[in-house]
mmCIF file of C-alpha atoms in Angstrom:
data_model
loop_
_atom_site.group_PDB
_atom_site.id
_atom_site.type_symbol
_atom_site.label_atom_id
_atom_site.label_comp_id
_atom_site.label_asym_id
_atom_site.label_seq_id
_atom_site.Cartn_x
_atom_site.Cartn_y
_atom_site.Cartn_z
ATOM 1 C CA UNK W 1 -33.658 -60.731 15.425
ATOM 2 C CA UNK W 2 -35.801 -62.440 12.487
ATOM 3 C CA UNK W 3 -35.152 -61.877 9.103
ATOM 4 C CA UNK W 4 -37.332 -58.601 7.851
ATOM 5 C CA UNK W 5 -37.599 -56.535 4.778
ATOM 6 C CA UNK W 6 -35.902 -53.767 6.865
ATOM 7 C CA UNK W 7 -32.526 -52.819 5.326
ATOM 8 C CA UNK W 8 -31.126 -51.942 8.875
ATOM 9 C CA UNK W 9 -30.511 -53.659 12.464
ATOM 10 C CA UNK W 10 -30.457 -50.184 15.133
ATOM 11 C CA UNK W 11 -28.686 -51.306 18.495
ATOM 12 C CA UNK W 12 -29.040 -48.740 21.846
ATOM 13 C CA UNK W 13 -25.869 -49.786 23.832
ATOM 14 C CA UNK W 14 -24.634 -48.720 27.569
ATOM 15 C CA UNK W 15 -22.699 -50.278 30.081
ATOM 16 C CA UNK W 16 -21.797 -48.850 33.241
ATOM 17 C CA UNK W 17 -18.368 -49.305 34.413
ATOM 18 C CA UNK W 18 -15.086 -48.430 35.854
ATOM 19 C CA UNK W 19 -12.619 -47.225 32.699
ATOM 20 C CA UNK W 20 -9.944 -46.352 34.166
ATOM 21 C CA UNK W 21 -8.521 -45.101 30.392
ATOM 22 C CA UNK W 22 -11.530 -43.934 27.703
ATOM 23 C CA UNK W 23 -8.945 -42.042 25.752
ATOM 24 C CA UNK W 24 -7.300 -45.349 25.065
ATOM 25 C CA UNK W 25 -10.172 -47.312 24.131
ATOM 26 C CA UNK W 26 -11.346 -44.661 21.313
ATOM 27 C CA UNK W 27 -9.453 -45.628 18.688
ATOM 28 C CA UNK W 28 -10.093 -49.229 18.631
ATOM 29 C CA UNK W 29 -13.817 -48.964 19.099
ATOM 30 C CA UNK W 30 -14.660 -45.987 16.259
ATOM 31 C CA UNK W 31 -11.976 -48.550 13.938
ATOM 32 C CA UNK W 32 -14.501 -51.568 15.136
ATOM 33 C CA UNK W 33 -17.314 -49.537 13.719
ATOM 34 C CA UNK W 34 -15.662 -48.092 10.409
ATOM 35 C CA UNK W 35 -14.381 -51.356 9.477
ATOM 36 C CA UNK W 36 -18.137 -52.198 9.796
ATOM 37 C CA UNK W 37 -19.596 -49.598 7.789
ATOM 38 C CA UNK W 38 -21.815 -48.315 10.747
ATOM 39 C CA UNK W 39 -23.026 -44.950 11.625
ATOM 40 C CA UNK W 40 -24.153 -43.427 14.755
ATOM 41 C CA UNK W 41 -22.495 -42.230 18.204
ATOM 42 C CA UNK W 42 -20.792 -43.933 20.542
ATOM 43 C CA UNK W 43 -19.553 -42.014 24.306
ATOM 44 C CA UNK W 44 -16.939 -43.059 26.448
ATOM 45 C CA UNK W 45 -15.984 -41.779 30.521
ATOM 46 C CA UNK W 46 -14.766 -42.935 33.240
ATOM 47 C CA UNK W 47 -18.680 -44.387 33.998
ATOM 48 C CA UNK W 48 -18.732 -46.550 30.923
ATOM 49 C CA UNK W 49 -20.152 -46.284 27.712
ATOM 50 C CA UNK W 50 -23.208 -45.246 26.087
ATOM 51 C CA UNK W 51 -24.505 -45.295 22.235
ATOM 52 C CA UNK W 52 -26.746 -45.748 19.509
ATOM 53 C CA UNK W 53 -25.737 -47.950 15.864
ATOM 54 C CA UNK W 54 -27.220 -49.142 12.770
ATOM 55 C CA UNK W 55 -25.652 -50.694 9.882
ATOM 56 C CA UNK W 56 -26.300 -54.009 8.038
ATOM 57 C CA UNK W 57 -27.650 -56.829 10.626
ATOM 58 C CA UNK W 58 -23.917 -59.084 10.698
ATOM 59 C CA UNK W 59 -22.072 -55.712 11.034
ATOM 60 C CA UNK W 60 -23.640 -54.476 14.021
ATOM 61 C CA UNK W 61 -23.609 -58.331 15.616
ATOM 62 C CA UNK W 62 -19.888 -58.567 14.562
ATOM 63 C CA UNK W 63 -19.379 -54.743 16.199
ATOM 64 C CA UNK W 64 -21.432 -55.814 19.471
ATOM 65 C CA UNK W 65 -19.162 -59.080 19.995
ATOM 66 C CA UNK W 66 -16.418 -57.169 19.379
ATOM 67 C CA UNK W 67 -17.694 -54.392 22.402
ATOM 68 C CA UNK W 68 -18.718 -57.630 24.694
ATOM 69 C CA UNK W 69 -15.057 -59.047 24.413
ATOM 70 C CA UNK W 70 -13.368 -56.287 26.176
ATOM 71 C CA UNK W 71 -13.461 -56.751 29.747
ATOM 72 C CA UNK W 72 -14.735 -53.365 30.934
ATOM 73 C CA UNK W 73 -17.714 -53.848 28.798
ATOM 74 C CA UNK W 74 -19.118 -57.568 28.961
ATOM 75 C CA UNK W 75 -21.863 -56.723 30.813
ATOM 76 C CA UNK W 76 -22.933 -54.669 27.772
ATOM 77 C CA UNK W 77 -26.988 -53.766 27.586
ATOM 78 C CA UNK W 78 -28.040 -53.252 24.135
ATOM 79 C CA UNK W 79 -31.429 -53.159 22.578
ATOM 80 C CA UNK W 80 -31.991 -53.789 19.240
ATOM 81 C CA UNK W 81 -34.656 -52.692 16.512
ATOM 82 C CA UNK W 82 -34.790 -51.600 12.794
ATOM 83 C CA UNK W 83 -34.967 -49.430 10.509
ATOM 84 C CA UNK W 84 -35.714 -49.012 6.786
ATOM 85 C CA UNK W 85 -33.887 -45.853 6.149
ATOM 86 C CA UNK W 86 -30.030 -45.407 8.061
ATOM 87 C CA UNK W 87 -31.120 -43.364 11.011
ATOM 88 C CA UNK W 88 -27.549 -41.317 11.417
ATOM 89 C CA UNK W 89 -25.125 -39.618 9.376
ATOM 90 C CA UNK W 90 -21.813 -40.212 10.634
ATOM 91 C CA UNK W 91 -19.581 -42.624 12.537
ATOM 92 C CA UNK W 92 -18.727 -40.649 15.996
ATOM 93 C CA UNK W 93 -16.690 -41.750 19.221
ATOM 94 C CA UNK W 94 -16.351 -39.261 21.931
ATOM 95 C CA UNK W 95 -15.140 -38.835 25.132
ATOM 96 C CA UNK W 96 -17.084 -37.442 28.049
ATOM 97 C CA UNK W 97 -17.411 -36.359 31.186
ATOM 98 C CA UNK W 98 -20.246 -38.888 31.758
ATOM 99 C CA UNK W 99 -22.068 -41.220 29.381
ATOM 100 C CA UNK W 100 -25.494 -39.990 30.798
ATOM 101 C CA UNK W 101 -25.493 -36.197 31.773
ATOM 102 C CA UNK W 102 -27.054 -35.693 35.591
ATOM 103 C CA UNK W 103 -24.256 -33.027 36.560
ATOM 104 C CA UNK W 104 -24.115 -34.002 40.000
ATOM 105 C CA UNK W 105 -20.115 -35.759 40.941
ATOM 106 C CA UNK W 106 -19.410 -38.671 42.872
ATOM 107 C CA UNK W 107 -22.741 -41.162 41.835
ATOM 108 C CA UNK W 108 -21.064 -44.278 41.464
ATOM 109 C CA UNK W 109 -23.793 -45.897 39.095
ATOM 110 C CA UNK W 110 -21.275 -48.959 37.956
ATOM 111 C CA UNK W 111 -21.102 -50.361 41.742
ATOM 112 C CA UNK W 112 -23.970 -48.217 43.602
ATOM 113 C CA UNK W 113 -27.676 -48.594 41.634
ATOM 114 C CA UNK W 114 -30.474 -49.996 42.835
ATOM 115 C CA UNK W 115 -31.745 -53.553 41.752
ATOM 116 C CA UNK W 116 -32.786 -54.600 38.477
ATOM 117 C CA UNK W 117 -36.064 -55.990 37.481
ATOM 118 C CA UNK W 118 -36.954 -57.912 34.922
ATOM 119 C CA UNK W 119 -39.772 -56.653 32.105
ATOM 120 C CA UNK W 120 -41.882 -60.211 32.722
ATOM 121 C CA UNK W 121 -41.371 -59.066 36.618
ATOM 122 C CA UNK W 122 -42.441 -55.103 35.865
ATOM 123 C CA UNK W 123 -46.186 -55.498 35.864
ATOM 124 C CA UNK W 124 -46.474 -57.474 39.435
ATOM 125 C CA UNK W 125 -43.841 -54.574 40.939
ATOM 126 C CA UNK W 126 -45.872 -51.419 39.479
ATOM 127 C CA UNK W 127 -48.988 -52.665 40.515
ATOM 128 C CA UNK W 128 -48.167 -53.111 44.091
ATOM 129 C CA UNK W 129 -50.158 -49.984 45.839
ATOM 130 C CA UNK W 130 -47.148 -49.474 47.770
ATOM 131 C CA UNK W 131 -44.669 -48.745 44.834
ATOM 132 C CA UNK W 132 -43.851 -45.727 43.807
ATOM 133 C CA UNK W 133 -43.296 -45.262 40.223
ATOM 134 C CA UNK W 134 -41.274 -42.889 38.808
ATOM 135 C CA UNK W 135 -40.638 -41.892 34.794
ATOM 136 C CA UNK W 136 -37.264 -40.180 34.659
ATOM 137 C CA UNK W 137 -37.260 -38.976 30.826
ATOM 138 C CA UNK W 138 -38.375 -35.865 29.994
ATOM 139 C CA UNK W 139 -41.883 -34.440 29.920
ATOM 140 C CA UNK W 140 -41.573 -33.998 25.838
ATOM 141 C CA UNK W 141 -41.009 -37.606 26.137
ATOM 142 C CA UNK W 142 -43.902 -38.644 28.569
ATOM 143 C CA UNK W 143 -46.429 -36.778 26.166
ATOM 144 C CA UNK W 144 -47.126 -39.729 23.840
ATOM 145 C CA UNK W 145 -46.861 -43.015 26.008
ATOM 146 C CA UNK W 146 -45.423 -44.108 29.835
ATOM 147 C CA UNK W 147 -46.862 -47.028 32.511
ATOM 148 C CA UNK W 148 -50.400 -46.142 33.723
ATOM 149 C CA UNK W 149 -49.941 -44.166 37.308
ATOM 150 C CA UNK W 150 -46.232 -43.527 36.945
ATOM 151 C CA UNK W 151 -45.010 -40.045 37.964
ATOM 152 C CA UNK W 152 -44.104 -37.331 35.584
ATOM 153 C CA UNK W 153 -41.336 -35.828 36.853
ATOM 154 C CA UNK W 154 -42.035 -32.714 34.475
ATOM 155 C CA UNK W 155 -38.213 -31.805 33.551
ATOM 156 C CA UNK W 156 -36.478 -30.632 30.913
ATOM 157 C CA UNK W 157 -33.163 -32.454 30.879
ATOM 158 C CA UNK W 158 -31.862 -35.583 32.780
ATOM 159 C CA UNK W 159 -30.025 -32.451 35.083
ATOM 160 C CA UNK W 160 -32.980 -31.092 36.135
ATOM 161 C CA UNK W 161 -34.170 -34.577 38.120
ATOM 162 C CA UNK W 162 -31.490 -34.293 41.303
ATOM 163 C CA UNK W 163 -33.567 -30.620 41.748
ATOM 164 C CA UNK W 164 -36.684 -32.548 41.228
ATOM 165 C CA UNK W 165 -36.256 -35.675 43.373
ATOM 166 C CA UNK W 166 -34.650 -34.002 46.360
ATOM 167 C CA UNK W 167 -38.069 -31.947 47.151
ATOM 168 C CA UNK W 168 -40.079 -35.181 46.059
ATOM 169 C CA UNK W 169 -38.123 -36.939 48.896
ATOM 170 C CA UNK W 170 -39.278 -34.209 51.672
ATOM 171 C CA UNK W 171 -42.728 -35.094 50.491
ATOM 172 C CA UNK W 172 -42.064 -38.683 50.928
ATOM 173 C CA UNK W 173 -41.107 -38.061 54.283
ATOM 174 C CA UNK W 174 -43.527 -35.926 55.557
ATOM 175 C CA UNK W 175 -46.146 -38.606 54.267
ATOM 176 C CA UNK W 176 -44.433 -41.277 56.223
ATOM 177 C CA UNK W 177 -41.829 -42.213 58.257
ATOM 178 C CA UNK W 178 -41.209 -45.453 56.448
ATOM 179 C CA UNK W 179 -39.505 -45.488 53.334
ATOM 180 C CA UNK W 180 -41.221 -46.673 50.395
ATOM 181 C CA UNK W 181 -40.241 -49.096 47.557
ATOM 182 C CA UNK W 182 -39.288 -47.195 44.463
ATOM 183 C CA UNK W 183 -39.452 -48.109 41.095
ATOM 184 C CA UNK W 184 -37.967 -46.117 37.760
ATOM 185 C CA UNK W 185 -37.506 -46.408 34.567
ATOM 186 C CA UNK W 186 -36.550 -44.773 31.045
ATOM 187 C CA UNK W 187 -36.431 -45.226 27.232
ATOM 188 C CA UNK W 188 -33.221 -47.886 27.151
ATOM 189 C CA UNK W 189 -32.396 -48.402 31.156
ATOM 190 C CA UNK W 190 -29.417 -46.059 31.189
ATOM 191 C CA UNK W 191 -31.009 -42.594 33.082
ATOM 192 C CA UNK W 192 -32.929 -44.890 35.276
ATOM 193 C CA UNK W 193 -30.224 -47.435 36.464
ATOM 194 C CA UNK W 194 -28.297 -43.809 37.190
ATOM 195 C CA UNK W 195 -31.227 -42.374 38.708
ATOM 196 C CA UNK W 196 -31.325 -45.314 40.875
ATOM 197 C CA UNK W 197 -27.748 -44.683 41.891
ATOM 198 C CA UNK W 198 -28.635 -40.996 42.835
ATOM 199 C CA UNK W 199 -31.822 -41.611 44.597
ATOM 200 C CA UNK W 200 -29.541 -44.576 46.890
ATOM 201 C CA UNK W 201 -27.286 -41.784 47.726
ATOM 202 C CA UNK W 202 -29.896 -39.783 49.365
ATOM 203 C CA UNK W 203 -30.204 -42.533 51.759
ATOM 204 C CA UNK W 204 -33.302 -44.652 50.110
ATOM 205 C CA UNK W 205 -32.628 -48.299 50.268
ATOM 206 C CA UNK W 206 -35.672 -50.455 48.393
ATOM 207 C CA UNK W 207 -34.750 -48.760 44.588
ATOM 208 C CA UNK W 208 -35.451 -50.563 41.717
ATOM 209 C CA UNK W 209 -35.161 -49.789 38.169
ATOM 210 C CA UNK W 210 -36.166 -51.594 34.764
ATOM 211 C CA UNK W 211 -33.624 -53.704 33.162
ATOM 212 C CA UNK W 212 -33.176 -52.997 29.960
ATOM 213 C CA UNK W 213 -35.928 -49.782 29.923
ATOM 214 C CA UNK W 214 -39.026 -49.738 27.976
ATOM 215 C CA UNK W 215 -37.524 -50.460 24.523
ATOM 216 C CA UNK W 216 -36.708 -54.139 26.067
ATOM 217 C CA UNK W 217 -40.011 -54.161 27.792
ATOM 218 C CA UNK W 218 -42.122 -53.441 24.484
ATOM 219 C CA UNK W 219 -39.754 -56.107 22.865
ATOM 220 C CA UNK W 220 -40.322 -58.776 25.433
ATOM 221 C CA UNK W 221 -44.077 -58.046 26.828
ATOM 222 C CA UNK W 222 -46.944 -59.291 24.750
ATOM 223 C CA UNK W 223 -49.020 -56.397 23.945
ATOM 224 C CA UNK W 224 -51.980 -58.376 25.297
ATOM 225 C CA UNK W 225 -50.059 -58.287 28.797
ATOM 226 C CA UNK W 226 -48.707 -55.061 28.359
ATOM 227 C CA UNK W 227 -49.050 -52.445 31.552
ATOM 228 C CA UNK W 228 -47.765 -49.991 28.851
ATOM 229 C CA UNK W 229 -49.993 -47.140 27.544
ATOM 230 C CA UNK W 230 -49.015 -45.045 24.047
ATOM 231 C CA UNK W 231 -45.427 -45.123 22.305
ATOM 232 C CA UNK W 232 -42.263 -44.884 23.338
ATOM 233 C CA UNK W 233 -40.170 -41.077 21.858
ATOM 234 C CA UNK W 234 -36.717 -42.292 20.537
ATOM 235 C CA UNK W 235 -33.629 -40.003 19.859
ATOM 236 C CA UNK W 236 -33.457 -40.771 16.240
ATOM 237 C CA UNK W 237 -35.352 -40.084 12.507
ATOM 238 C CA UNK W 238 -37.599 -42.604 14.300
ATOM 239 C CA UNK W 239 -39.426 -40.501 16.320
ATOM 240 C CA UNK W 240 -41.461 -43.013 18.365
ATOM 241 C CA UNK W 241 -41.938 -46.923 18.512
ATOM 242 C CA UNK W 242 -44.686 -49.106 20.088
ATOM 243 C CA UNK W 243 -45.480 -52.511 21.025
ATOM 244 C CA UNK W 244 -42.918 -55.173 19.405
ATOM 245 C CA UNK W 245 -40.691 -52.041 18.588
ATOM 246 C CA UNK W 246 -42.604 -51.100 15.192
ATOM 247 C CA UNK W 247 -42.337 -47.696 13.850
ATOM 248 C CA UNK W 248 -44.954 -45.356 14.964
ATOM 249 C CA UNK W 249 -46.959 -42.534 13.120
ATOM 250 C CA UNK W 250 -45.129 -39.532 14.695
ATOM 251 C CA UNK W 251 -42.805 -36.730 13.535
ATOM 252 C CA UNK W 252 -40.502 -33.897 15.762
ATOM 253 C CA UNK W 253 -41.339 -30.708 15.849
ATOM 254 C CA UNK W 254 -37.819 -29.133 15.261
ATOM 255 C CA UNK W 255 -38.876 -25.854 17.212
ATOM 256 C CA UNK W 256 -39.776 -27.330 20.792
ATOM 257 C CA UNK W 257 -39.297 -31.585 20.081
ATOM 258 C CA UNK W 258 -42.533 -32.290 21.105
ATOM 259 C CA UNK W 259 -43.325 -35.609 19.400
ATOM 260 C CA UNK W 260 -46.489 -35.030 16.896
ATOM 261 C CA UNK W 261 -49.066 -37.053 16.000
ATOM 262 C CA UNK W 262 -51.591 -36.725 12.488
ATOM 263 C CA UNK W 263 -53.800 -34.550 14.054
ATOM 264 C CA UNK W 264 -51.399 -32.708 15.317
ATOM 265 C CA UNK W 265 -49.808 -31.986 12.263
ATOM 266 C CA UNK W 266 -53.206 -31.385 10.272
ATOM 267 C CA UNK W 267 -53.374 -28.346 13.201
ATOM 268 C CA UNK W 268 -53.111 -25.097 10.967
ATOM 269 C CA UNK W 269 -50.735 -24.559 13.847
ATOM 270 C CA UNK W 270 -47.939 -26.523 12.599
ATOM 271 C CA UNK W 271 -45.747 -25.272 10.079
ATOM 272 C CA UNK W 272 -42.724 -27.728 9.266
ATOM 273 C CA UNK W 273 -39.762 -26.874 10.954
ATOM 274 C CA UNK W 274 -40.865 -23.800 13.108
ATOM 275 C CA UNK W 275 -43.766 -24.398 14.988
ATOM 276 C CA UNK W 276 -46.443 -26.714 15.966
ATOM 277 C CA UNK W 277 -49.361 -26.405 18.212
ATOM 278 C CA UNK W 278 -46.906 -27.042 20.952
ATOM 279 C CA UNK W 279 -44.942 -23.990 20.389
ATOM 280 C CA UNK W 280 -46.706 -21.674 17.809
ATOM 281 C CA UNK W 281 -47.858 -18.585 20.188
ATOM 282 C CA UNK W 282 -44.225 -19.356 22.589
ATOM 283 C CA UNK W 283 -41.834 -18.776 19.756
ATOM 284 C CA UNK W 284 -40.461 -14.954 18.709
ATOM 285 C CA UNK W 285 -40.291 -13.974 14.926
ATOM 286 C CA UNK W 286 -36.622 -13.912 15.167
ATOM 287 C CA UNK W 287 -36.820 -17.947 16.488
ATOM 288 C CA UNK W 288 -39.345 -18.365 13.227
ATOM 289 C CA UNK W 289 -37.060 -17.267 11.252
ATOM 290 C CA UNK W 290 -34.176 -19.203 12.443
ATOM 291 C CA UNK W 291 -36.364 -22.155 12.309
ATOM 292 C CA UNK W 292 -37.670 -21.158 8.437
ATOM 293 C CA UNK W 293 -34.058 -20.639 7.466
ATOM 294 C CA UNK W 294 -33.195 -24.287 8.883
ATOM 295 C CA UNK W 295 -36.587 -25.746 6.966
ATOM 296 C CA UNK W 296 -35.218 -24.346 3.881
ATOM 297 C CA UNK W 297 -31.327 -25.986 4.142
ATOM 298 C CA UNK W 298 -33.109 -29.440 4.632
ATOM 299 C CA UNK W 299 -35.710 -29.229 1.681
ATOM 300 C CA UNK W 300 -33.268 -27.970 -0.043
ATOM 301 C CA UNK W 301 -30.485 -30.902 0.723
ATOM 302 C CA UNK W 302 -33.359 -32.893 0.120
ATOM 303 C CA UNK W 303 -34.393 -32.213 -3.615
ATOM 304 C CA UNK W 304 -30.475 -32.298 -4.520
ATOM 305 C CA UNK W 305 -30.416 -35.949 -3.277
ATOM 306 C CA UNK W 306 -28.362 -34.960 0.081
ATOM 307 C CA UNK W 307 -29.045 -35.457 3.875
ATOM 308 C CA UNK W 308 -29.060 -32.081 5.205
ATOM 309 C CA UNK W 309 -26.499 -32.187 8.594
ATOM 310 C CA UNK W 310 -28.697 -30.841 11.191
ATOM 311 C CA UNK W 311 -32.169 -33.186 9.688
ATOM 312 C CA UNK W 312 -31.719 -36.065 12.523
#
């Protein structure tokens, strides 16, 4: 990364692998990032590992090294941008069931995905007419930006896409007895590449998935060249990026998530921190009023000079 006026280098991390022992690689790796002053959150399972950093640029190369140089792990996929305000407020390690939460056992995404391709490759594969493209993230997450003809999915959670893609398969299949080529792809690479995995085990062959995900595709592709449409919803104070990874002009509703734009939040519809024009006639009073008591706590944290805990 060039130098920038940005006090701090962000990395998005995963790896999947065979650990045979996550309890036993804990200690070292939340020591790795104390040592280096970073915050953020860091899981570990059996499938491999999975996380977002930030700290000071050397600390988070020194922490990445450190992550590449242990042999489960030096296949590592990490994306990098920055930020000019720390993005987390703790330091956390933990141990999971999986890194990436489908809820469906035995998908062997470390040796079973489907094939990787390349962001300068992405445009030639999504325009082929007999691709089908498929956005696994979250319709909250499609709202503001995905590839032009890609298919929302329309879930909820990560767990709600097994549900989704079996009956999209019997559709497939009553269209034609060939099977197509497939093509996903997600926010850093990690719900795709196990998406990819999934979709395998139902017996689909020609799966592909985007290396990296569309953080490493807006960092690589020229805007000029770009096949992407909108910005890209993060999981962090962030919100959103866009083209070249800059910041983009969005805040979270807190109520709902939906990522909201300045008109949006001109709407006489959005109150900060309980509703938005999202949510506003969904929500009950006693929800409001959960959501005003939350507002409060933050402002409040705020004017004393404090990070309120839940404000990320």
């Amino acid at each position: 990364m060039t130098e920038s006026n940005f006090s701090y280098k962000v990395a998005a991390l995963y790896h999947f692998a065979v650990v045979d022992d996550p309890a036993a690689l804990k200690p070292d790796i939340l020591a790795a990032c104390e040592a280096n002053a970073l915050k953020g959150t860091i899981l570990l399972a059996s499938e491999g590992i999975n996380g977002t950093i930030a700290g000071a640029p050397d600390a988070i190369d020194a922490v990445i090294a450190f992550l590449r140089d242990l042999p489960q792990f030096t296949g590592l996929e990490v994306k990098y941008s920055e930020a000019e305000d720390m993005p987390f407020l703790r330091m956390k390690v933990r141990l999971k069931k999986e890194i990436v939460t489908m809820g469906v056992d035995g998908i062997d995404a470390a040796r079973a995905k489907g094939d990787y391709v390349d962001p300068q490759e992405w445009n030639a594969m999504i325009a082929d007419p007999d691709t089908v493209v498929i956005d696994t993230r979250n319709a909250y997450e499609v709202a503001i930006g995905s590839f032009e003809g890609a298919i929302n999915p329309d879930t909820e959670t990560f767990r709600d896409f097994p549900a989704w893609f079996d009956d999209f398969a019997k559709q497939l299949q009553e269209k034609s007895e060939t099977q197509p080529k497939i093509a996903m792809f997600c926010t850093g690479g990690i719900r795709c590449e196990k998406a990819t995995a999934y979709v395998k085990a139902q017996g689909f062959d020609d799966v592909h998935h985007l290396k990296g995900g569309i953080l490493k595709y807006l960092e690589n592709v020229p805007e000029e060249q770009s096949s992407w449409k909108g910005d890209c919803f993060l999981f962090d104070q962030r919100v959103a990026v866009g083209h070249g990874l800059k910041e983009s002009d969005y805040d979270q509703c807190h109520a709902c998530r939906m990522p909201l734009n300045a008109e949006e939040r001109a709407s006489n519809k959005y109150v900060p921190g309980e509703a938005c024009p999202h949510c506003y006639d969904t929500r009950t009073e006693e929800q409001r009023a959960r959501y005003r008591e939350r507002q409060r706590q933050v402002e409040k944290a705020a004017q004393e000079g404090r990070q309120h805990l839940g404000s990320s």
